[in-house]
Coordinates of C-alpha atoms in Angstrom, one line a residue:
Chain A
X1 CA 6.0 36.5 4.7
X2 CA 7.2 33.9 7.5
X3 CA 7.2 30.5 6.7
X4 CA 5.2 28.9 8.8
X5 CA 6.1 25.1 7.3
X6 CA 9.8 25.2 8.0
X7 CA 9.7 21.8 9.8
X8 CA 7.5 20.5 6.8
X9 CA 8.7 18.4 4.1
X10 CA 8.2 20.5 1.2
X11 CA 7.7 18.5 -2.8
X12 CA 10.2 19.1 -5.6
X13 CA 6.9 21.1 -7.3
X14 CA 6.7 23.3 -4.5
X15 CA 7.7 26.0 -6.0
X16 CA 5.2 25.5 -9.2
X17 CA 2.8 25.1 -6.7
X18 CA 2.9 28.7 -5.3
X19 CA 3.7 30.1 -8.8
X20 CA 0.3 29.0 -9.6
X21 CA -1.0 30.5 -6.7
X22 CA -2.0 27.2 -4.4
X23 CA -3.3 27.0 -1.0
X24 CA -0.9 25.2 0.8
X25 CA -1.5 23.5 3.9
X26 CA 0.3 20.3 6.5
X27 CA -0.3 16.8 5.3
X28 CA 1.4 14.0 7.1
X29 CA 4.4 15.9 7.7
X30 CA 4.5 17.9 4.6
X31 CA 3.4 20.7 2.9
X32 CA 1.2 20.0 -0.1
X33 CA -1.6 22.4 -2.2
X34 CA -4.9 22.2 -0.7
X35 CA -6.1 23.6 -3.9
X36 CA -5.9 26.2 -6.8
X37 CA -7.5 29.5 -7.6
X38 CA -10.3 27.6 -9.2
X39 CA -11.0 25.8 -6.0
X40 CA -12.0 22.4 -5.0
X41 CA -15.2 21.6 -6.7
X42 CA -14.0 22.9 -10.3
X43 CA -10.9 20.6 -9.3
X44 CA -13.3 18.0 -8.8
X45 CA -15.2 18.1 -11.6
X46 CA -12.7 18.8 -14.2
X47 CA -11.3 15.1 -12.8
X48 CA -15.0 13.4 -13.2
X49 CA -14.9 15.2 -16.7
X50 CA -11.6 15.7 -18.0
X51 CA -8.2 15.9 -16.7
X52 CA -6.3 16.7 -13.7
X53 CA -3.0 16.4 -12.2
X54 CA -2.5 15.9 -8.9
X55 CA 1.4 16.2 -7.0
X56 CA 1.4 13.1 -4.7
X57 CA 5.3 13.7 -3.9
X58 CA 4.5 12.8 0.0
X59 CA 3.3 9.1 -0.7
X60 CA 6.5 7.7 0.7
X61 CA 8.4 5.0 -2.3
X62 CA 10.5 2.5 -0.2
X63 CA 12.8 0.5 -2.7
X64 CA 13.1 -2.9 -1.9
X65 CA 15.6 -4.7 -4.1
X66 CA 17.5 -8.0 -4.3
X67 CA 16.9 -11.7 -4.0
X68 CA 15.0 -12.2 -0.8
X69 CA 12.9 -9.0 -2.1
X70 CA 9.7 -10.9 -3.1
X71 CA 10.4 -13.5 -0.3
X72 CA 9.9 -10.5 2.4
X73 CA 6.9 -8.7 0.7
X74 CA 4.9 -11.9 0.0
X75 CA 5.3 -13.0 3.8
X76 CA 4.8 -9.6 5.2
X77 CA 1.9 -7.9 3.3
X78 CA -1.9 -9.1 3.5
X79 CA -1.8 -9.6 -0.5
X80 CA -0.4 -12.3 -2.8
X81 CA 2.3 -11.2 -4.9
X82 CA 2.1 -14.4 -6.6
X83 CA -0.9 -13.7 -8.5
X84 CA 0.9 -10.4 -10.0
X85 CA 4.7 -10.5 -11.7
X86 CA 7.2 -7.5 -12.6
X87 CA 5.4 -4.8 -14.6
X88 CA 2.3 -5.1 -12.3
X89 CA 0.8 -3.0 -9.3
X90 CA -0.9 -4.2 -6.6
X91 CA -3.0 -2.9 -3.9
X92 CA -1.9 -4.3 -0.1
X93 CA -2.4 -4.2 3.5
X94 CA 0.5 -4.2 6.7
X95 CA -1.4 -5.5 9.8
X96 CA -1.0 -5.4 13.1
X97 CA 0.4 -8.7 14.4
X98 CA -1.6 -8.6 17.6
X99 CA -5.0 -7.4 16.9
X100 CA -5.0 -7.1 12.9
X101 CA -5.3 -3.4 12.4
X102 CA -4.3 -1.8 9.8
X103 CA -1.2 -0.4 9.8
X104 CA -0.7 0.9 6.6
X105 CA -2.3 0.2 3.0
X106 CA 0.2 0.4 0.2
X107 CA 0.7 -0.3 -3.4
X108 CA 3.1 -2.2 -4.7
X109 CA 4.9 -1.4 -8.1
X110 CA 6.9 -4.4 -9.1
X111 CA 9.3 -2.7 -11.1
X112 CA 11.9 -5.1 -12.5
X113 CA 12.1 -9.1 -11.0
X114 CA 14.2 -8.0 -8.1
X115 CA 13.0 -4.5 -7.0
X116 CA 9.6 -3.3 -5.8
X117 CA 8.7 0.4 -5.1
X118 CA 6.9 0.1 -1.6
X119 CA 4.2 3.1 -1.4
X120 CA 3.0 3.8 2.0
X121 CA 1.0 7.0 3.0
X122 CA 3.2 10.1 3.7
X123 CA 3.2 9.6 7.4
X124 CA 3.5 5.7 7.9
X125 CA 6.5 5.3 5.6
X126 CA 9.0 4.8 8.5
X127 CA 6.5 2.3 9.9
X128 CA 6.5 0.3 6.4
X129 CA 10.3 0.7 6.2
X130 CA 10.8 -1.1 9.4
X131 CA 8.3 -3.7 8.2
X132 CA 9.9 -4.7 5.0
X133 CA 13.1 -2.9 5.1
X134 CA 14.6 -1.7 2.0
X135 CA 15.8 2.4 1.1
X136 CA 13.7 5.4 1.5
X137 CA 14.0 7.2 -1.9
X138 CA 10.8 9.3 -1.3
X139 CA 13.2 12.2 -1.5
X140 CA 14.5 11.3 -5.2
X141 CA 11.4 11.9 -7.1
X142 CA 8.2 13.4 -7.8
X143 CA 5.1 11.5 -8.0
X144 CA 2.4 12.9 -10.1
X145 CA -1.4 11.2 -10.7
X146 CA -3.0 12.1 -13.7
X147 CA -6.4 11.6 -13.5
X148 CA -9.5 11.3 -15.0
X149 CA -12.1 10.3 -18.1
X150 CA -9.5 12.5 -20.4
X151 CA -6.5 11.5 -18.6
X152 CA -4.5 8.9 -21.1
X153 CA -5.4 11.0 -24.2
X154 CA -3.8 14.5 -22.7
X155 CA -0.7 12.6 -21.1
X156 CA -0.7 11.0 -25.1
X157 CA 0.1 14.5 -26.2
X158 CA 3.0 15.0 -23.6
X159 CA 4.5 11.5 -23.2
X160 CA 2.8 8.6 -25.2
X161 CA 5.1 6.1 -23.7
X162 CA 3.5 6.5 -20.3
X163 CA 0.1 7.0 -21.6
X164 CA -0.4 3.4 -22.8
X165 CA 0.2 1.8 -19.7
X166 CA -2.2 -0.4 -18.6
X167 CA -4.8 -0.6 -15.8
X168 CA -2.2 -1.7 -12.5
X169 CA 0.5 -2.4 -14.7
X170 CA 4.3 -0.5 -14.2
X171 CA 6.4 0.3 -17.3
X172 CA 9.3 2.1 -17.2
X173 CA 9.6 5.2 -19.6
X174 CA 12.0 7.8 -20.3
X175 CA 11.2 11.6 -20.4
X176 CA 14.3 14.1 -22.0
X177 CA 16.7 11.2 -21.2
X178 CA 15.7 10.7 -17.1
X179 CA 14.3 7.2 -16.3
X180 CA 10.8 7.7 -15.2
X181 CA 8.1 5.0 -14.3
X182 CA 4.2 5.1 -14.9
X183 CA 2.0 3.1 -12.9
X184 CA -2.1 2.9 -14.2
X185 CA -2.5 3.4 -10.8
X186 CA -4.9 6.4 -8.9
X187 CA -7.1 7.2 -6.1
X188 CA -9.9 9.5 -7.5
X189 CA -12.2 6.8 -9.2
X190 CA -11.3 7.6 -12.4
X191 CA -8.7 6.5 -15.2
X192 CA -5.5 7.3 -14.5
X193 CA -1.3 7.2 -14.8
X194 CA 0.6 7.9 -11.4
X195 CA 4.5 8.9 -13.1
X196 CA 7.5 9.3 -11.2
X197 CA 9.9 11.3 -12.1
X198 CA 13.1 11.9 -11.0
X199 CA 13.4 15.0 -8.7
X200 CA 15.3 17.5 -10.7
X201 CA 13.3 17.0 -14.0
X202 CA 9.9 17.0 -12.2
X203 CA 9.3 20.5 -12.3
X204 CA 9.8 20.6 -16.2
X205 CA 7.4 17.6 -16.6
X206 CA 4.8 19.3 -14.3
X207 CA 5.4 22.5 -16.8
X208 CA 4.8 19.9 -19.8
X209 CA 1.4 18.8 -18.1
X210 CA 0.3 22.4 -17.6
X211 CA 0.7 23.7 -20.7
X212 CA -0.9 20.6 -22.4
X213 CA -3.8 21.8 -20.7
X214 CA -4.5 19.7 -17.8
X215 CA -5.9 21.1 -14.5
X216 CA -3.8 21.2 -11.4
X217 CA -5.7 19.5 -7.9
X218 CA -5.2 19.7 -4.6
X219 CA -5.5 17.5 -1.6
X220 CA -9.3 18.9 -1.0
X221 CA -10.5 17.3 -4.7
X222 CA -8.7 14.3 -4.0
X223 CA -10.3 13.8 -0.6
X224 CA -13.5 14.7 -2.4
X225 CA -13.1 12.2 -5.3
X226 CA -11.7 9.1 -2.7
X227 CA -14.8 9.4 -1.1
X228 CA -17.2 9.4 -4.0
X229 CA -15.1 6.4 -5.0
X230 CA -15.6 5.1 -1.6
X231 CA -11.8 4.3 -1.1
X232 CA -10.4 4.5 2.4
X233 CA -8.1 6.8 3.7
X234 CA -5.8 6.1 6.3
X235 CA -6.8 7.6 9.8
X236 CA -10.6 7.5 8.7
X237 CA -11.9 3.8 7.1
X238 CA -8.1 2.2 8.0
X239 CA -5.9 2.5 11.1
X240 CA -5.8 1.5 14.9
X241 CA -8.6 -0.6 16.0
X242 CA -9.3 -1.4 12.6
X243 CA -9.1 -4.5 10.5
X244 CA -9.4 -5.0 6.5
X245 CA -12.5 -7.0 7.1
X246 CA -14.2 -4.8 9.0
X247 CA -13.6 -1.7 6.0
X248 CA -14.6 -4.8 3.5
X249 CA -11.9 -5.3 2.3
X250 CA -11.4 -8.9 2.6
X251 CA -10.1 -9.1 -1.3
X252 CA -6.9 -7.5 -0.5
X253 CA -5.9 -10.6 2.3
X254 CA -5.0 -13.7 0.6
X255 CA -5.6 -17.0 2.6
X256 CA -4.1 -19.7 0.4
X257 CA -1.0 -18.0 0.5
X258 CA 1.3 -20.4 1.6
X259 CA 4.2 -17.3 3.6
X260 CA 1.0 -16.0 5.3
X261 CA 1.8 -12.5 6.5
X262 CA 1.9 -10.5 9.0
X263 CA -0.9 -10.5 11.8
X264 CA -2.7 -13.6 9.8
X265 CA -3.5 -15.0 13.3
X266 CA -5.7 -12.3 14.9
X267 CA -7.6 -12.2 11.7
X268 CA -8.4 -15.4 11.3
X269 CA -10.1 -14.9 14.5
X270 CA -12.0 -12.5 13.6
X271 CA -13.5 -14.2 10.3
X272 CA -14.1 -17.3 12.3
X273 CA -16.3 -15.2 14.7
X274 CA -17.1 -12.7 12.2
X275 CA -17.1 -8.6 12.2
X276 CA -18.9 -6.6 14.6
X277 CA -19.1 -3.8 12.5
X278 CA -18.3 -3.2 9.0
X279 CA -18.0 0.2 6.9
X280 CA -21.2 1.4 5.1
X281 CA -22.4 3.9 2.6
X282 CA -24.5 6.9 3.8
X283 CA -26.4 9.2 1.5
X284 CA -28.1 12.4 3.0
X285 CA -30.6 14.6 1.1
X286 CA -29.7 18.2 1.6
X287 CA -26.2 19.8 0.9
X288 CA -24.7 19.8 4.5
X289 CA -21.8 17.5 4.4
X290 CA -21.7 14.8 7.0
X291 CA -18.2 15.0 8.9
X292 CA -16.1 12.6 10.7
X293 CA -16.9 11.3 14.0
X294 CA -20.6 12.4 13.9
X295 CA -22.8 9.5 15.9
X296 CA -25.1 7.5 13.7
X297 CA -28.5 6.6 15.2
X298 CA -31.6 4.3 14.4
X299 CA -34.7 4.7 16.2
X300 CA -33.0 7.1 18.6
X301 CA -30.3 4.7 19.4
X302 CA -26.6 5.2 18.8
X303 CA -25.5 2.3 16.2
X304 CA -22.1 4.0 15.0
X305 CA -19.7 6.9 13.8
X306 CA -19.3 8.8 10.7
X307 CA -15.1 8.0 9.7
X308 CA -15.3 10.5 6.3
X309 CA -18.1 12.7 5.3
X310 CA -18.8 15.3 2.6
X311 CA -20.6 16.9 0.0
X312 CA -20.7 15.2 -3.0
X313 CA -20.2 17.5 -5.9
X314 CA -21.4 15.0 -8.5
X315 CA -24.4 14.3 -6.4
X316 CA -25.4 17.6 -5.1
X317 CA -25.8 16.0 -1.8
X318 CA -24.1 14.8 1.5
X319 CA -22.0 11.3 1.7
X320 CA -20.7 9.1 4.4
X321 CA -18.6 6.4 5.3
X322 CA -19.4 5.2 8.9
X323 CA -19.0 1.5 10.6
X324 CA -22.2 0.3 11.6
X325 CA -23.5 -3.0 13.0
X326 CA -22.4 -6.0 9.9
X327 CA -26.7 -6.3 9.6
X328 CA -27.7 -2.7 8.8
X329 CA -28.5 -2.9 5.0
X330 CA -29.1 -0.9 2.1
X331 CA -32.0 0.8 2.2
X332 CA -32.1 1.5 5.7
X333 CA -33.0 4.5 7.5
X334 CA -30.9 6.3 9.8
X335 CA -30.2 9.8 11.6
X336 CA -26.6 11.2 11.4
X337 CA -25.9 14.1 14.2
X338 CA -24.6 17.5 12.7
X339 CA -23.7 19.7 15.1
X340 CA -26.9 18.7 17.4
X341 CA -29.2 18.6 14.5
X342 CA -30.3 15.1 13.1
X343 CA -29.8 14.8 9.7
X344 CA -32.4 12.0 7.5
X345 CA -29.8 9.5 6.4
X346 CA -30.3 6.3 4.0
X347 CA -28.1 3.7 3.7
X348 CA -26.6 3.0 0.3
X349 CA -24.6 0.6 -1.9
X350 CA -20.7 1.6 -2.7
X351 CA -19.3 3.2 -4.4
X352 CA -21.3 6.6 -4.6
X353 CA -20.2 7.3 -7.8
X354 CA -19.2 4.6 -10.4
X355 CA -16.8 5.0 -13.3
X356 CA -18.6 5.8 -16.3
X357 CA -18.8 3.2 -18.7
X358 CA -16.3 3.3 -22.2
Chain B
X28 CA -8.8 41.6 -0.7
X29 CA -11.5 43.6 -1.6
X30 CA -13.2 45.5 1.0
X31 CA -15.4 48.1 0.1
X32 CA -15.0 51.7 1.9
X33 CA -18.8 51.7 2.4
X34 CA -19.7 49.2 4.9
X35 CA -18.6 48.4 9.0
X36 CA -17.2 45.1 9.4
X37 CA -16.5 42.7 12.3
X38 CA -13.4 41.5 13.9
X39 CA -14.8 37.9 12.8
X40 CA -15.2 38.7 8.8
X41 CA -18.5 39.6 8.2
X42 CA -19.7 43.0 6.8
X43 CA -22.9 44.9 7.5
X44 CA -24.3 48.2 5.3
X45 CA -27.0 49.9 6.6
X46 CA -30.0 50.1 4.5
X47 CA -33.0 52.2 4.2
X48 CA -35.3 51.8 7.1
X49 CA -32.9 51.0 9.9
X50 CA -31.6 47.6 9.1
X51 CA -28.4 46.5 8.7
X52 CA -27.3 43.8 5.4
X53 CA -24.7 41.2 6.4
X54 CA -22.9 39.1 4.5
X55 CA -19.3 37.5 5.3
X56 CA -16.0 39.4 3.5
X57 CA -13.8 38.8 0.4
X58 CA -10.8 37.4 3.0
X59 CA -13.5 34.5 5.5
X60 CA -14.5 33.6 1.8
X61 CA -11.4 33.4 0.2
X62 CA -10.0 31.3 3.7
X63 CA -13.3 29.0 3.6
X64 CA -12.8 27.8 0.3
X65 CA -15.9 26.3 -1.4
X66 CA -18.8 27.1 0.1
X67 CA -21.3 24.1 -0.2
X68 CA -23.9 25.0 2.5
X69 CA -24.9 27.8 5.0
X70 CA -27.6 27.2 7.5
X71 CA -29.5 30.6 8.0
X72 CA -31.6 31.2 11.2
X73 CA -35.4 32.3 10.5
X74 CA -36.9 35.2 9.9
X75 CA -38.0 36.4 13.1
X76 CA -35.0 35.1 15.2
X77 CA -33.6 37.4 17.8
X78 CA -29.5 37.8 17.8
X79 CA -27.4 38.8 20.1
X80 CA -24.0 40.9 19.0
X81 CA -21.4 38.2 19.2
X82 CA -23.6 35.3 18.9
X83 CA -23.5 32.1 16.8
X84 CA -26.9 32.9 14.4
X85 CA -25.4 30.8 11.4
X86 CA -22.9 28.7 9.9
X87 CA -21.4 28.7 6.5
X88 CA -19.7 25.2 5.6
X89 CA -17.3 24.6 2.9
X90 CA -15.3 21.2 1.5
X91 CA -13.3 21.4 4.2
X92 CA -14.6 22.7 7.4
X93 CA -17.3 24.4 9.2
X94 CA -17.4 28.1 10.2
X95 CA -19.9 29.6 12.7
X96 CA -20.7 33.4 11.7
X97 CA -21.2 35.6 14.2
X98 CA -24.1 38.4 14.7
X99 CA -22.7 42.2 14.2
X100 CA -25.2 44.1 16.5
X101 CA -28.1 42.6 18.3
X102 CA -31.8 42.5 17.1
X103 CA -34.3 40.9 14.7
X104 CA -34.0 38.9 11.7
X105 CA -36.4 40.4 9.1
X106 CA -34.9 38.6 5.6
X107 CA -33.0 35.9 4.5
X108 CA -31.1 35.0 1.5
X109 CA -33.5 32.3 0.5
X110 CA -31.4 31.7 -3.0
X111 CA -28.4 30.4 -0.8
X112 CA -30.2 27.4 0.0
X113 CA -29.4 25.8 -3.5
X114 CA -27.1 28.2 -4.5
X115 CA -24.3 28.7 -1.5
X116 CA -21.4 29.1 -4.0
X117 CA -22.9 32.8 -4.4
X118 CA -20.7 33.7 -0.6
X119 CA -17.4 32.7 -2.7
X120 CA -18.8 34.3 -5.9
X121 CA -20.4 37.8 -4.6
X122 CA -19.7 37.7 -0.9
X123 CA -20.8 41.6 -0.7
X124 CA -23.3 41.4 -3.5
X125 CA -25.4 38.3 -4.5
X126 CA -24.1 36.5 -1.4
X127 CA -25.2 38.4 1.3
X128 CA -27.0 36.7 4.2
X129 CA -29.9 38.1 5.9
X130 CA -30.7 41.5 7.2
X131 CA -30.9 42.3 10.8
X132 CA -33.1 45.7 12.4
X133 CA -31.2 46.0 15.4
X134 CA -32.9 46.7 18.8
X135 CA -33.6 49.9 19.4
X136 CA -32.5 50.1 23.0
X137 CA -29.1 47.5 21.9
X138 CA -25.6 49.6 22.8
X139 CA -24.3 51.0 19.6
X140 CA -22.6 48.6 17.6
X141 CA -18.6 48.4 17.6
X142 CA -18.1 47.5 14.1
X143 CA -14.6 48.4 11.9
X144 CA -14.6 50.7 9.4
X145 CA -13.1 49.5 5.7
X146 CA -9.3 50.9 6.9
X147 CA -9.7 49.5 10.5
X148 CA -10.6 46.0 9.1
X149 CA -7.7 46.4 6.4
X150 CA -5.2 46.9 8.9
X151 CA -6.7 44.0 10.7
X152 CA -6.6 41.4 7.7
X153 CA -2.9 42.3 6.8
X154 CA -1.7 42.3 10.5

């Protein structure tokens, strides 16, 4: 077989990957599983009910480290650092200093007093270097999400260290002598440890998480899971064009910062005179999944665009993100266009699927 | 891949075994399943629809993209596989059995059909 991914950036699990037989496919410059034998909507499920583990080697980690490290982040990013401290993750936006788009969103793992791992998505990482400097070590380590309802209690059994850390806090761990770092950090919905691991001992720990029993995931069942979370993905809910307001997610920009950030200007603007659109929930009835860029109508009349669209396997049904005019409420009724046909659509409250309840 | 030695298929994936009475079963192979992933939804055209041999008549959808499958011969839809409707996981589970998709009678004054047999589509799925 040709490779056909020889310019792609390829994860130190690759090669468990394709032992387990994965689909692997491009993602922002690399070459990550798609999914497993058992296929996207077990992979799903298993997450909503047990445990998976997802390779996430492709989020970049810029380390930014020294004295002015805080200073730079705090003034740069949308976020205030200052409400977090060391040991504590925090979920951030880079703007656009011109017209407030969103650049990148990132977390932050403030690892030690002086040194922050910087996580941009796969492809923005040079963007986000250039913003707040630092190292590129995205090449060092292995990230891997462990998710779900089931997820602390399995990673217990493997590495109990890790397990107990807490919701967006960091704690360092070791794992056969390597320093690793676990983050309660995810992007599925659902409970969950993100570890990094250093490079070389990543495929051993991945081993370790397999034969505990946990599921492997792919890239399709974490697209599928983000969106019955309702969490934006870059290109879709966040990017060009787009501000943080208008994907409502005004509690990730902190005003009373005193350092502002980056592009504070532009979007001040734009909450004086308010959003003209903002990002809504769309719920069809029938199983055929609602896909990016279809046109949403009202009454006949074009009010907006579908950004992500799927089925939901939890609901047995089709959900959509799409910004529409700030006014259209929950409740509403509107048409989505698939492929010519229109589709029934009702607008709903998100997320589409909530955590369960302890 | 499985692909049975009884059936014709399609240079776009789908199968068709001829059936007692004239008309011809189709369903989509082992391999368009397999490269769909997940099925979650197939849009079948009505019984009664005329289809033309190359022709868009249905679309299969999975997690990750839409496919449009395409008619092997031309002529009249006379059954559908109602049980897709809630059930569209049966294409990845049975594509030559439980998932099949609809019969067709083809016209009686249509061209014969150019369909594959099992070793022409083989080669054709490992080239």
């Amino acid at each position: 077989m040709s490779d056909p991914g020889t310019d792609l950036r390829h994860s130190p699990l690759d090669e468990a990957h394709r032992v387990l037989g994965a689909r692997m496919v491009p993602f922002g410059g690399w070459e990550m599983p798609l999914s497993y034998p058992s296929g996207t909507i077990a992979e799903h499920q298993a997450c909503r009910a047990g445990t998976v583990a997802f390779d996430v080697s492709h989020l970049g980690t810029v380390r930014v480290s020294g004295p002015d490290a805080f200073a730079t982040l705090q003034r740069t990013l949308t976020n205030d650092l200052a409400k977090i401290g060391p040991g504590r993750a925090q979920y951030t936006h880079l703007l656009d200093e011109v017209d407030a788009s969103v650049l990148d969103d990132i977390i932050v793992w403030w690892v030690d007093e002086e040194s922050f791992d910087v996580m941009p998505n796969a492809s923005n990482t040079a963007r986000v270097r250039q913003a707040v400097g630092g190292t590129d070590v995205t090449a060092e380590r292995a990230v891997i999400a462990v998710q779900g309802p089931q997820a602390r209690a399995q990673l217990a059994t493997v590495v109990p260290e890790a397990a107990s850390v807490g919701r967006f806090r960091v704690a360092p761990f070791s794992w056969r002598g390597e320093a690793c770092v676990a983050a309660g950090t995810g992007y599925t919905g659902e409970d969950g440890v993100e570890c990094s691991i250093p490079a070389a001992a990543a495929p051993a720990f991945w081993e370790t998480l397999m034969a505990a029993g946990i599921t492997p995931a792919g890239l399709g069942a974490r697209d599928t899971l983000r969106l019955e979370a309702a969490l934006p993905l870059h290109g879709h809910e966040l990017g060009p064009g787009i501000t943080p307001l208008q994907a409502g997610l005004g509690w990730v920009v902190s005003w009373s910062k005193a350092e502002g950030f980056r592009g504070r200007a532009a979007l001040e603007k734009e909450r004086a005179n308010g959003v003209r659109r903002l990002l809504a929930g769309l719920s069809t009835e029938g199983r055929q999944p609602p896909r990016a860029g279809a046109a949403v109508t009202r009454a006949g009349e074009r009010i907006g665009e579908v950004t992500s669209g799927n089925f939901s396997p939890v609901l047995g049904h089709g959900i959509a993100l799409a910004f529409l005019p700030p006014g259209v409420t929950p409740g509403t009724a509107v048409e989505i266009d698939l492929r010519g046909r229109p589709v029934p659509a009702t607008i709903v409250k998100l997320p589409f699927v909530e955590k369960k309840k302890d | 891949m499985n692909v049975p030695d009884d059936l014709n298929y399609t240079s776009d994936h789908e199968w068709a075994r001829s059936e007692e009475g004239g008309g011809l079963r189709v369903g989509i192979t082992d391999y368009a399943q397999d490269a769909l992933g997940d099925i979650v939804f197939v849009q079948l055209p009505e019984p009664g629809a005329k289809v033309s041999a190359g022709d868009s008549f249905a679309e299969v959808e999975s997690t990750k993209s839409v496919s449009d499958i395409f008619a092997p011969v031309s002529g009249t839809v006379t059954e559908i596989n109602q049980d897709l409707t809630d059930a569209p996981q049966r294409l990845n589970e049975d594509p030559y059995g439980e998932g099949w998709l609809c019969v067709i009678v083809p016209d009686t004054d249509g061209a014969e059909p150019e369909l594959l047999d099992a070793d022409g589509y083989r080669k054709l799925i490992e080239s």
